[in-house]
Amino acid sequence: MDDFSVEAVHCFVDAMYSGESEMLERVNFEDVNKMAHVFGVGWFIRKCLKFFKTNVLNFENNSYEEILFACEIASRANFNLKQSKFVGLFVRNMTSRNIGKRVFLRKYMSNFAELSKRQINMAIQIAGKDFNILFDCLVSHLTFVLKYTGFDENSLYLLEQVDMRLFQQRYPDQFVEVVDLITELSGGSEGGQVKELVEKVVKLKNEGVAGGSDEVLEDSQCSGDSEDSDDEDVQEGCRHVAIQTDEVKTGQIAVQTDEVKPDCIAIETDEIKTGWIQPVSRTSYPLLPDEPVQFITTDNELQTGIAVGYTLPVEGSTDERWFYMRCENKDTSQWSQWGYCIGGCTVDSYNTQYLDSVPPDKVKHWIITKTCTHLKVVCNNVTVLSFNFATDYSPGYETSHQVWLKKCTAVQLRTNCNNLLLLKEVDWAFNR
């Protein structure tokens, strides 16, 4: 009993005599759960699981600290006690409505070099099949913390644990970027682990064949643990516990007539009042610098511009560079023609460069993502631009394009479109 707190021992002993768990609290919960597990008290183990669901996962302030507290309890319960049900409850809570993962993991993995293997495994579980979140964090670590000097132990561990086959299938463009970065950082290393890693990912890139690790639990296992629980209250509670964060799911767009108006668009999400807004013409809207820019156009308005501005560091100061796009022709049968230009990389003309095969749909969901290597534009799940800053710039921009290789510190959007909805995310959950 010396390994447990006095409060936890009192709670456990009282429960053994009374058959109740009235003394169970957040401060003693983890030690009490350990004792219930060590002494094999099945009914109390179920009580602890229910307490985790109803109390620990019931965040009063939706703060990062509360979510981290629950995350670490679940992770340690799985790692030390092999109680995967806790991970299942936590992951299901984070993923059932596709809310909060990116914002949480960006902070959770911010000090990546200090994470334990247990915490990296937990991050993989939270991300699930959203590998882009994990690799955004990894690339940021390799480039801005390690400054292109190579790999550390945690970087190699993450790369070994992630199923690279699924990553390649779900995010082929980002997969290629990561492989190119890994190849560059290896520098022809003859070291066994690094050499094997490079050979593996290059083979996947060239052949489209991949393999993954079996050491980490799959999402389906976590969900199954929750669904197979002996306590029906725990199962029911999973459907009611939700983390209210700034991440808004786009959902599906219902368009009932050809004469669609901005006020007839239904976004199937409860967060529409706080997430999707209709911008005022020629007004700048600041956005989160670490998030993709998302907006919806509800008509192909000819020659009405959309501009995304990025603030980039330049020799102790900052520079503002812009990506511009607009519809130039909507009469083609298979796709609409959209021109674009990238300040400092391409000719400043919409009639020189065009997005590739933009879908003809009247309603379009656009996602614009800037990394340190590429500017990527996706329209209705079709990649219409993957611009490599290092190689795709126009003649005459051999020097000016280099500022785009920096990590942006601020993002904003301006437009004079009348039929546009902008996803305005506010990072309120972790800035209280």
Coordinates of C-alpha atoms in Angstrom, one line a residue:
M1 CA 0.0 0.0 0.0
D2 CA 3.0 2.3 0.3
D3 CA 2.9 2.9 -3.4
F4 CA -0.5 4.7 -3.2
S5 CA -1.6 7.9 -1.6
V6 CA -3.3 7.9 1.8
E7 CA -6.5 9.3 0.3
A8 CA -6.6 6.5 -2.3
V9 CA -6.1 3.8 0.3
H10 CA -8.9 5.2 2.5
C11 CA -11.2 5.3 -0.5
F12 CA -10.4 1.8 -1.5
V13 CA -10.8 0.4 2.0
D14 CA -14.1 2.2 2.5
A15 CA -15.3 0.8 -0.8
M16 CA -14.4 -2.7 0.2
Y17 CA -16.5 -2.4 3.4
S18 CA -19.4 -0.4 2.1
G19 CA -19.6 -1.7 -1.5
E20 CA -19.9 1.9 -2.6
S21 CA -17.5 4.4 -4.3
E22 CA -18.6 7.6 -2.6
M23 CA -15.1 8.6 -1.7
L24 CA -13.8 8.3 -5.3
E25 CA -12.7 11.7 -6.6
R26 CA -10.6 13.0 -9.5
V27 CA -7.5 13.5 -7.2
N28 CA -7.4 9.9 -6.0
F29 CA -9.0 8.2 -9.0
E30 CA -5.9 7.0 -10.7
D31 CA -4.4 5.3 -7.6
V32 CA -7.8 3.8 -6.7
N33 CA -8.2 2.4 -10.1
K34 CA -4.7 0.8 -9.9
M35 CA -5.6 -0.8 -6.6
A36 CA -8.9 -2.2 -8.0
H37 CA -6.9 -3.6 -10.8
V38 CA -4.0 -5.0 -8.7
F39 CA -6.4 -6.8 -6.3
G40 CA -8.7 -7.9 -9.0
V41 CA -11.9 -6.3 -7.7
G42 CA -14.1 -6.6 -10.8
W43 CA -17.1 -4.5 -9.6
F44 CA -14.8 -1.7 -8.5
I45 CA -12.9 -1.7 -11.8
R46 CA -16.3 -1.2 -13.5
K47 CA -17.1 1.6 -11.1
C48 CA -13.8 3.3 -11.9
L49 CA -14.5 3.0 -15.6
K50 CA -17.9 4.6 -15.1
F51 CA -16.3 7.4 -13.0
F52 CA -13.8 8.0 -15.8
K53 CA -16.7 8.4 -18.3
T54 CA -19.0 10.5 -16.1
N55 CA -16.5 12.7 -14.2
V56 CA -13.1 12.7 -15.8
L57 CA -14.4 13.1 -19.4
N58 CA -17.0 15.6 -18.3
F59 CA -14.9 18.7 -18.8
E60 CA -16.3 21.7 -17.0
N61 CA -14.2 24.4 -18.8
N62 CA -13.2 22.5 -22.0
S63 CA -9.6 23.5 -21.1
Y64 CA -6.5 21.9 -22.5
E65 CA -5.5 21.0 -18.9
E66 CA -8.7 19.0 -18.3
I67 CA -8.4 17.2 -21.6
L68 CA -4.7 16.4 -21.0
F69 CA -5.6 15.1 -17.5
A70 CA -8.0 12.6 -19.1
C71 CA -5.6 11.7 -21.9
E72 CA -2.8 10.9 -19.5
I73 CA -5.0 8.8 -17.3
A74 CA -6.2 6.8 -20.3
S75 CA -2.7 6.4 -21.7
R76 CA -1.2 5.2 -18.4
A77 CA -4.1 2.8 -17.7
N78 CA -3.4 1.2 -21.1
F79 CA 0.3 1.2 -20.8
N80 CA 0.7 0.1 -17.1
L81 CA -2.5 -1.9 -16.5
K82 CA -3.4 -3.0 -20.1
Q83 CA -6.8 -1.4 -19.6
S84 CA -7.5 -0.4 -23.2
K85 CA -11.1 0.5 -22.5
F86 CA -9.9 3.8 -21.1
V87 CA -8.2 4.6 -24.4
G88 CA -11.3 3.5 -26.2
L89 CA -13.5 5.9 -24.3
F90 CA -11.1 8.8 -24.6
V91 CA -10.5 8.3 -28.4
R92 CA -14.2 7.7 -29.1
N93 CA -14.9 11.0 -27.2
M94 CA -12.4 12.8 -29.4
T95 CA -13.3 11.2 -32.7
S96 CA -17.0 10.3 -32.7
R97 CA -17.9 13.8 -33.9
N98 CA -14.6 14.6 -35.5
I99 CA -13.9 17.4 -33.1
G100 CA -10.8 18.7 -31.3
K101 CA -8.1 16.3 -32.5
R102 CA -6.0 18.7 -34.5
V103 CA -6.1 21.5 -31.9
F104 CA -5.3 19.1 -29.1
L105 CA -2.5 17.2 -30.8
R106 CA -0.9 20.4 -32.0
K107 CA -0.4 21.4 -28.4
Y108 CA 0.2 17.9 -27.0
M109 CA 3.0 17.2 -29.5
S110 CA 4.5 20.7 -29.5
N111 CA 7.4 19.6 -27.3
F112 CA 7.9 16.5 -29.4
A113 CA 11.4 15.6 -28.3
E114 CA 10.2 15.3 -24.7
L115 CA 7.4 12.9 -25.3
S116 CA 7.6 9.4 -24.0
K117 CA 7.0 6.4 -26.3
R118 CA 3.7 5.9 -24.4
Q119 CA 2.6 9.5 -25.3
I120 CA 3.6 9.0 -28.9
N121 CA 1.5 5.9 -29.1
M122 CA -1.4 7.8 -27.5
A123 CA -1.0 10.6 -30.1
I124 CA -1.2 8.0 -32.9
Q125 CA -4.4 6.6 -31.3
I126 CA -6.0 10.1 -31.1
A127 CA -5.1 10.9 -34.7
G128 CA -6.5 7.6 -36.0
K129 CA -6.5 7.7 -39.8
D130 CA -5.9 11.5 -39.9
F131 CA -2.2 11.0 -40.5
N132 CA -1.9 14.5 -41.8
I133 CA -2.1 15.8 -38.2
L134 CA 0.8 13.6 -37.0
F135 CA 3.0 14.4 -40.0
D136 CA 2.3 18.2 -39.8
C137 CA 3.7 18.0 -36.2
L138 CA 6.6 15.8 -37.3
V139 CA 7.7 17.9 -40.2
S140 CA 7.5 21.0 -38.0
H141 CA 9.8 19.3 -35.5
L142 CA 12.3 18.1 -38.1
T143 CA 12.5 21.5 -39.8
F144 CA 12.1 24.1 -37.0
V145 CA 13.4 22.3 -33.9
L146 CA 16.1 20.0 -35.4
K147 CA 16.6 22.5 -38.2
Y148 CA 17.2 19.9 -40.9
T149 CA 20.0 18.3 -39.0
G150 CA 18.6 14.7 -39.1
F151 CA 16.4 12.5 -36.9
D152 CA 16.1 12.1 -33.2
E153 CA 14.9 9.0 -31.4
N154 CA 11.2 10.1 -31.2
S155 CA 11.1 11.0 -34.9
L156 CA 12.3 7.5 -35.9
Y157 CA 9.9 5.9 -33.4
L158 CA 6.9 7.7 -34.9
L159 CA 7.9 6.8 -38.4
E160 CA 8.2 3.2 -37.4
Q161 CA 4.9 3.0 -35.6
V162 CA 2.7 4.7 -38.2
D163 CA 1.1 2.5 -41.0
M164 CA 2.8 4.2 -43.9
R165 CA 0.7 2.2 -46.4
L166 CA -2.5 3.9 -45.1
F167 CA -0.7 7.2 -44.9
Q168 CA 0.2 6.9 -48.6
Q169 CA -3.3 5.9 -49.6
R170 CA -5.1 8.7 -47.7
Y171 CA -2.6 11.5 -48.2
P172 CA -0.6 10.7 -51.3
D173 CA 0.7 14.3 -51.8
Q174 CA 1.8 14.7 -48.2
F175 CA 3.3 11.3 -48.3
V176 CA 5.6 12.3 -51.2
E177 CA 6.6 15.5 -49.3
V178 CA 7.5 13.5 -46.2
V179 CA 9.5 10.9 -48.2
D180 CA 11.4 13.7 -49.9
L181 CA 12.2 15.3 -46.6
I182 CA 13.3 12.0 -45.0
T183 CA 15.5 11.3 -48.0
E184 CA 17.1 14.8 -47.7
L185 CA 17.7 14.5 -44.0
S186 CA 19.2 11.1 -44.3
G187 CA 22.1 12.5 -46.3
G188 CA 23.0 9.1 -47.6
S189 CA 23.4 7.8 -44.1
E190 CA 24.9 4.3 -43.7
G191 CA 23.4 3.9 -40.2
G192 CA 21.3 0.8 -40.0
Q193 CA 18.0 2.2 -38.6
V194 CA 18.0 5.3 -40.8
K195 CA 19.1 3.5 -43.9
E196 CA 16.3 0.9 -43.5
L197 CA 13.8 3.7 -42.9
V198 CA 14.8 5.5 -46.1
E199 CA 14.9 2.4 -48.2
K200 CA 11.4 1.4 -46.9
V201 CA 9.7 4.8 -47.6
V202 CA 11.4 5.3 -51.0
K203 CA 10.2 1.8 -52.0
L204 CA 6.7 2.7 -51.0
K205 CA 6.9 6.0 -53.0
N206 CA 8.2 4.2 -56.1
E207 CA 6.1 1.1 -56.0
G208 CA 3.0 2.1 -54.1
V209 CA 3.5 -0.8 -51.7
A210 CA 3.5 -0.2 -48.0
G211 CA 3.5 -2.0 -44.6
G212 CA 2.9 -0.9 -41.1
S213 CA 3.4 -1.7 -37.5
D214 CA 1.1 -4.0 -35.5
E215 CA 2.3 -2.8 -32.1
V216 CA -0.2 0.1 -31.8
L217 CA -3.9 -0.5 -31.2
E218 CA -6.2 0.2 -34.2
D219 CA -9.2 2.6 -33.9
S220 CA -11.6 -0.3 -34.3
Q221 CA -10.1 -2.0 -31.3
C222 CA -10.7 1.1 -29.1
S223 CA -14.3 1.5 -30.3
G224 CA -14.9 -2.2 -29.7
D225 CA -13.6 -2.0 -26.2
S226 CA -16.2 0.7 -25.5
E227 CA -19.0 -1.2 -27.2
D228 CA -18.2 -4.5 -25.5
S229 CA -18.1 -3.0 -22.0
D230 CA -20.0 -4.9 -19.3
D231 CA -21.3 -1.6 -18.0
E232 CA -24.2 -0.4 -20.3
D233 CA -24.0 3.0 -18.6
V234 CA -20.4 3.4 -19.9
Q235 CA -21.6 2.6 -23.5
E236 CA -24.5 5.0 -23.3
G237 CA -22.3 7.8 -21.8
C238 CA -19.9 7.7 -24.8
R239 CA -22.7 9.1 -26.9
H240 CA -23.2 12.1 -24.6
V241 CA -19.7 13.2 -23.7
A242 CA -18.3 15.7 -26.2
I243 CA -15.4 18.1 -26.2
Q244 CA -16.7 21.5 -27.4
T245 CA -13.8 22.9 -29.4
D246 CA -13.3 25.3 -32.3
E247 CA -13.0 22.5 -35.0
V248 CA -16.1 22.6 -37.1
K249 CA -17.0 19.7 -39.3
T250 CA -18.0 20.9 -42.8
G251 CA -20.6 18.2 -43.3
Q252 CA -22.7 18.0 -46.4
I253 CA -24.1 20.9 -48.3
A254 CA -27.7 20.7 -49.3
V255 CA -28.6 22.6 -52.5
Q256 CA -32.2 22.3 -53.4
T257 CA -32.4 24.4 -56.6
D258 CA -30.2 25.6 -59.4
E259 CA -30.9 29.2 -58.3
V260 CA -29.0 28.6 -55.1
K261 CA -28.7 31.7 -52.8
P262 CA -26.3 32.1 -49.9
D263 CA -29.1 31.9 -47.4
C264 CA -30.4 28.6 -48.9
I265 CA -27.3 26.6 -48.0
A266 CA -27.6 24.1 -45.2
I267 CA -24.4 23.0 -43.6
E268 CA -25.2 19.9 -41.6
T269 CA -23.4 20.8 -38.4
D270 CA -24.5 22.2 -35.0
E271 CA -21.6 24.7 -35.0
I272 CA -22.6 26.7 -38.0
K273 CA -23.5 29.7 -35.9
T274 CA -20.0 30.1 -34.6
G275 CA -17.9 28.5 -37.4
W276 CA -19.2 29.4 -40.9
I277 CA -19.6 33.1 -41.7
Q278 CA -20.3 35.1 -44.8
P279 CA -17.5 37.6 -45.2
V280 CA -18.0 41.2 -45.9
S281 CA -16.6 42.2 -49.3
R282 CA -13.0 43.5 -49.2
T283 CA -12.7 42.9 -45.4
S284 CA -9.7 41.0 -44.0
Y285 CA -10.4 38.1 -41.8
P286 CA -7.5 36.7 -39.6
L287 CA -7.3 32.9 -39.5
L288 CA -5.3 30.4 -37.5
P289 CA -1.8 30.1 -39.0
D290 CA -1.5 26.3 -38.3
E291 CA -4.9 25.4 -39.9
P292 CA -5.9 24.9 -43.5
V293 CA -8.0 27.8 -45.0
Q294 CA -11.5 26.5 -45.7
F295 CA -14.3 28.2 -47.6
I296 CA -17.3 27.3 -49.7
T297 CA -18.2 29.0 -52.9
T298 CA -21.8 28.6 -54.0
D299 CA -21.6 29.9 -57.5
N300 CA -18.8 30.3 -60.1
E301 CA -18.7 34.1 -60.0
L302 CA -16.7 35.3 -62.9
Q303 CA -13.6 37.5 -62.1
T304 CA -14.4 37.9 -58.4
G305 CA -11.1 37.4 -56.5
I306 CA -10.3 35.4 -53.4
A307 CA -7.0 36.2 -51.7
V308 CA -5.2 34.4 -48.9
G309 CA -2.4 36.3 -47.3
Y310 CA 0.5 34.8 -45.4
T311 CA 2.8 36.7 -43.0
L312 CA 6.3 35.2 -43.3
P313 CA 9.6 35.9 -41.4
V314 CA 12.3 37.7 -43.4
E315 CA 15.7 38.7 -41.8
G316 CA 14.4 39.8 -38.5
S317 CA 11.2 41.3 -39.9
T318 CA 8.2 40.0 -41.7
D319 CA 6.9 40.0 -45.3
E320 CA 3.3 39.5 -46.5
R321 CA 2.8 37.3 -49.5
W322 CA -0.5 36.5 -51.2
F323 CA -2.1 33.6 -53.0
Y324 CA -4.9 34.8 -55.4
M325 CA -7.5 32.8 -57.3
R326 CA -10.7 33.6 -59.3
C327 CA -13.0 32.0 -61.8
E328 CA -12.2 32.9 -65.4
N329 CA -14.6 30.7 -67.3
K330 CA -17.6 28.6 -66.0
D331 CA -18.9 27.5 -69.4
T332 CA -16.7 24.4 -69.8
S333 CA -18.7 21.1 -69.6
Q334 CA -16.2 19.1 -67.5
W335 CA -14.6 21.7 -65.2
S336 CA -14.7 25.3 -64.4
Q337 CA -11.5 27.4 -65.2
W338 CA -9.9 29.1 -62.3
G339 CA -6.8 31.2 -62.6
Y340 CA -4.3 31.8 -59.8
C341 CA -1.1 33.6 -59.0
I342 CA 1.3 33.3 -56.1
G343 CA 3.1 36.5 -55.1
G344 CA 6.9 36.2 -55.5
C345 CA 6.6 32.8 -57.3
T346 CA 4.5 33.4 -60.5
V347 CA 3.5 36.1 -62.9
D348 CA 0.9 38.4 -61.5
S349 CA -1.9 37.4 -63.9
Y350 CA -4.9 35.2 -63.5
N351 CA -4.7 34.3 -67.2
T352 CA -1.2 32.7 -67.1
Q353 CA -1.6 29.8 -64.5
Y354 CA -4.7 27.8 -64.0
L355 CA -5.9 25.3 -61.3
D356 CA -6.0 21.8 -62.7
S357 CA -9.5 20.3 -63.5
V358 CA -11.6 22.1 -61.0
P359 CA -14.9 20.2 -60.5
P360 CA -17.9 21.7 -62.3
D361 CA -20.1 21.6 -59.2
K362 CA -21.8 24.8 -58.5
V363 CA -21.1 24.4 -54.8
K364 CA -17.4 23.9 -54.0
H365 CA -15.7 23.2 -50.8
W366 CA -12.1 24.6 -51.0
I367 CA -9.2 23.7 -48.6
I368 CA -5.9 25.6 -49.0
T369 CA -2.9 24.3 -47.1
K370 CA 0.5 25.9 -46.9
T371 CA 3.5 23.9 -45.7
C372 CA 7.2 24.8 -45.8
T373 CA 7.5 23.1 -49.2
H374 CA 4.1 23.3 -50.9
L375 CA 0.9 25.2 -51.4
K376 CA -1.9 22.8 -51.9
V377 CA -5.5 23.5 -53.0
V378 CA -8.2 20.9 -52.8
C379 CA -11.7 21.4 -54.3
N380 CA -14.4 18.9 -53.4
N381 CA -11.8 16.3 -52.6
V382 CA -9.9 16.9 -55.8
T383 CA -6.3 18.2 -55.6
V384 CA -6.3 21.1 -58.2
L385 CA -2.9 22.6 -57.2
S386 CA 0.2 21.2 -55.5
F387 CA 2.7 24.0 -56.0
N388 CA 6.3 23.1 -55.0
F389 CA 8.0 26.4 -53.9
A390 CA 11.5 25.1 -54.6
T391 CA 10.9 24.0 -58.2
D392 CA 7.6 25.4 -59.6
Y393 CA 8.3 29.1 -59.6
S394 CA 8.3 31.1 -62.8
P395 CA 11.5 32.4 -64.5
G396 CA 12.6 35.6 -62.9
Y397 CA 11.6 34.5 -59.4
E398 CA 14.7 32.5 -58.5
T399 CA 15.3 34.5 -55.3
S400 CA 11.9 35.9 -54.3
H401 CA 10.2 32.5 -54.0
Q402 CA 12.4 31.5 -51.1
V403 CA 10.4 33.4 -48.5
W404 CA 7.5 31.0 -49.1
L405 CA 9.7 28.2 -47.6
K406 CA 9.3 29.9 -44.2
K407 CA 6.6 28.9 -41.6
C408 CA 3.9 31.5 -41.6
T409 CA 3.1 33.4 -38.4
A410 CA -0.3 34.8 -39.5
V411 CA -3.0 34.1 -42.2
Q412 CA -5.8 36.2 -43.5
L413 CA -8.5 36.0 -46.2
R414 CA -10.1 38.8 -48.3
T415 CA -12.7 38.4 -51.1
N416 CA -15.2 40.3 -53.1
C417 CA -17.3 37.2 -53.8
N418 CA -21.0 37.5 -52.9
N419 CA -21.5 33.7 -52.6
L420 CA -18.8 32.6 -50.2
L421 CA -18.8 31.1 -46.7
L422 CA -15.6 31.1 -44.7
L423 CA -14.7 28.7 -41.9
K424 CA -13.6 31.2 -39.2
E425 CA -12.0 29.1 -36.5
V426 CA -11.3 30.5 -33.1
D427 CA -8.7 28.9 -30.9
W428 CA -10.6 29.6 -27.7
A429 CA -10.4 26.1 -26.2
F430 CA -6.7 26.4 -25.2
N431 CA -6.3 30.2 -24.7
R432 CA -8.3 30.9 -21.6

